[in-house]
PDB file of C-alpha atoms in Angstrom:
ATOM      1  CA  MET A   1     -15.567  -6.975   8.490  1.00 49.00           C
ATOM      2  CA  LEU A   2     -12.155  -5.459   9.288  1.00 53.00           C
ATOM      3  CA  HIS A   3     -11.957  -4.591  12.956  1.00 63.00           C
ATOM      4  CA  ASP A   4      -9.733  -1.858  14.285  1.00 79.00           C
ATOM      5  CA  THR A   5      -6.057  -2.800  13.976  1.00 83.00           C
ATOM      6  CA  PRO A   6      -2.851  -0.855  13.427  1.00 84.00           C
ATOM      7  CA  TRP A   7      -1.704  -3.665  11.091  1.00 80.00           C
ATOM      8  CA  VAL A   8      -4.333  -3.414   8.365  1.00 83.00           C
ATOM      9  CA  GLU A   9      -1.726  -4.320   5.720  1.00 83.00           C
ATOM     10  CA  ILE A  10      -1.158  -7.712   7.368  1.00 81.00           C
ATOM     11  CA  VAL A  11      -4.888  -8.451   7.439  1.00 84.00           C
ATOM     12  CA  GLU A  12      -5.426  -7.176   3.897  1.00 84.00           C
ATOM     13  CA  ASN A  13      -2.676  -9.545   2.677  1.00 81.00           C
ATOM     14  CA  ASN A  14      -4.299 -12.547   4.420  1.00 81.00           C
ATOM     15  CA  ALA A  15      -1.390 -12.980   6.830  1.00 82.00           C
ATOM     16  CA  GLY A  16      -3.569 -12.276   9.883  1.00 85.00           C
ATOM     17  CA  ILE A  17      -7.179 -12.303  10.996  1.00 88.00           C
ATOM     18  CA  CYS A  18      -8.882  -9.821  13.332  1.00 88.00           C
ATOM     19  CA  VAL A  19     -10.975 -11.717  15.854  1.00 88.00           C
ATOM     20  CA  ASP A  20     -11.541  -9.445  18.869  1.00 84.00           C
ATOM     21  CA  ALA A  21     -11.840 -11.315  22.186  1.00 88.00           C
ATOM     22  CA  ASP A  22     -14.253 -13.928  20.895  1.00 89.00           C
ATOM     23  CA  TYR A  23     -13.136 -17.460  21.789  1.00 94.00           C
ATOM     24  CA  ASP A  24     -14.800 -19.139  18.815  1.00 94.00           C
ATOM     25  CA  ARG A  25     -13.354 -16.633  16.343  1.00 91.00           C
ATOM     26  CA  ILE A  26      -9.893 -16.975  17.911  1.00 93.00           C
ATOM     27  CA  MET A  27     -10.022 -20.757  17.567  1.00 95.00           C
ATOM     28  CA  GLU A  28     -11.283 -20.551  13.984  1.00 93.00           C
ATOM     29  CA  ALA A  29      -8.531 -18.071  13.054  1.00 91.00           C
ATOM     30  CA  TYR A  30      -5.955 -20.370  14.633  1.00 92.00           C
ATOM     31  CA  ARG A  31      -7.319 -23.304  12.643  1.00 91.00           C
ATOM     32  CA  VAL A  32      -7.233 -21.350   9.395  1.00 88.00           C
ATOM     33  CA  LEU A  33      -3.771 -19.851   9.892  1.00 87.00           C
ATOM     34  CA  SER A  34      -2.182 -23.032  11.230  1.00 87.00           C
ATOM     35  CA  THR A  35      -3.298 -25.125   8.258  1.00 85.00           C
ATOM     36  CA  LYS A  36      -1.866 -22.909   5.540  1.00 79.00           C
ATOM     37  CA  GLU A  37       1.502 -21.435   4.799  1.00 80.00           C
ATOM     38  CA  VAL A  38       1.246 -17.839   5.913  1.00 74.00           C
ATOM     39  CA  LYS A  39       3.474 -15.518   3.930  1.00 74.00           C
ATOM     40  CA  PHE A  40       4.040 -12.138   5.478  1.00 71.00           C
ATOM     41  CA  PRO A  41       4.543  -9.568   2.743  1.00 71.00           C
ATOM     42  CA  LYS A  42       7.654  -7.416   2.937  1.00 77.00           C
ATOM     43  CA  LEU A  43       5.619  -4.278   3.460  1.00 74.00           C
ATOM     44  CA  PHE A  44       8.087  -2.585   5.759  1.00 76.00           C
ATOM     45  CA  GLY A  45      11.494  -3.635   4.452  1.00 83.00           C
ATOM     46  CA  ASP A  46      13.567  -6.783   4.683  1.00 84.00           C
ATOM     47  CA  GLY A  47      13.463  -7.295   8.471  1.00 83.00           C
ATOM     48  CA  HIS A  48      17.102  -6.366   8.990  1.00 90.00           C
ATOM     49  CA  ALA A  49      16.728  -2.705   9.961  1.00 91.00           C
ATOM     50  CA  ALA A  50      18.250  -3.178  13.436  1.00 92.00           C
ATOM     51  CA  ASN A  51      21.403  -4.752  11.961  1.00 94.00           C
ATOM     52  CA  LYS A  52      21.770  -1.945   9.459  1.00 95.00           C
ATOM     53  CA  ILE A  53      21.291   0.727  12.120  1.00 94.00           C
ATOM     54  CA  ILE A  54      23.801  -0.793  14.552  1.00 95.00           C
ATOM     55  CA  ASN A  55      26.370  -1.205  11.775  1.00 95.00           C
ATOM     56  CA  GLU A  56      26.007   2.480  10.891  1.00 96.00           C
ATOM     57  CA  ILE A  57      26.424   3.457  14.552  1.00 96.00           C
ATOM     58  CA  ILE A  58      29.537   1.269  14.876  1.00 95.00           C
ATOM     59  CA  GLU A  59      31.043   2.806  11.734  1.00 96.00           C
ATOM     60  CA  TYR A  60      30.240   6.307  12.969  1.00 96.00           C
ATOM     61  CA  LEU A  61      31.899   5.666  16.344  1.00 96.00           C
ATOM     62  CA  LYS A  62      35.142   4.262  14.851  1.00 92.00           C
TER      63      LYS A  62
END
């Protein structure tokens, strides 16, 4: 069951697990995620948006 999360894409790609505030589920999710290589999909770009934005601002202000 997919619980309410704003990051459904992360859960759907098996890079995260929704567990609520349940201790046993938190510990099980930690066990599962810490024993496998979690690959976060590049759903929202390459992770360098801040660098690109600041470089554009610097160029604009020159």
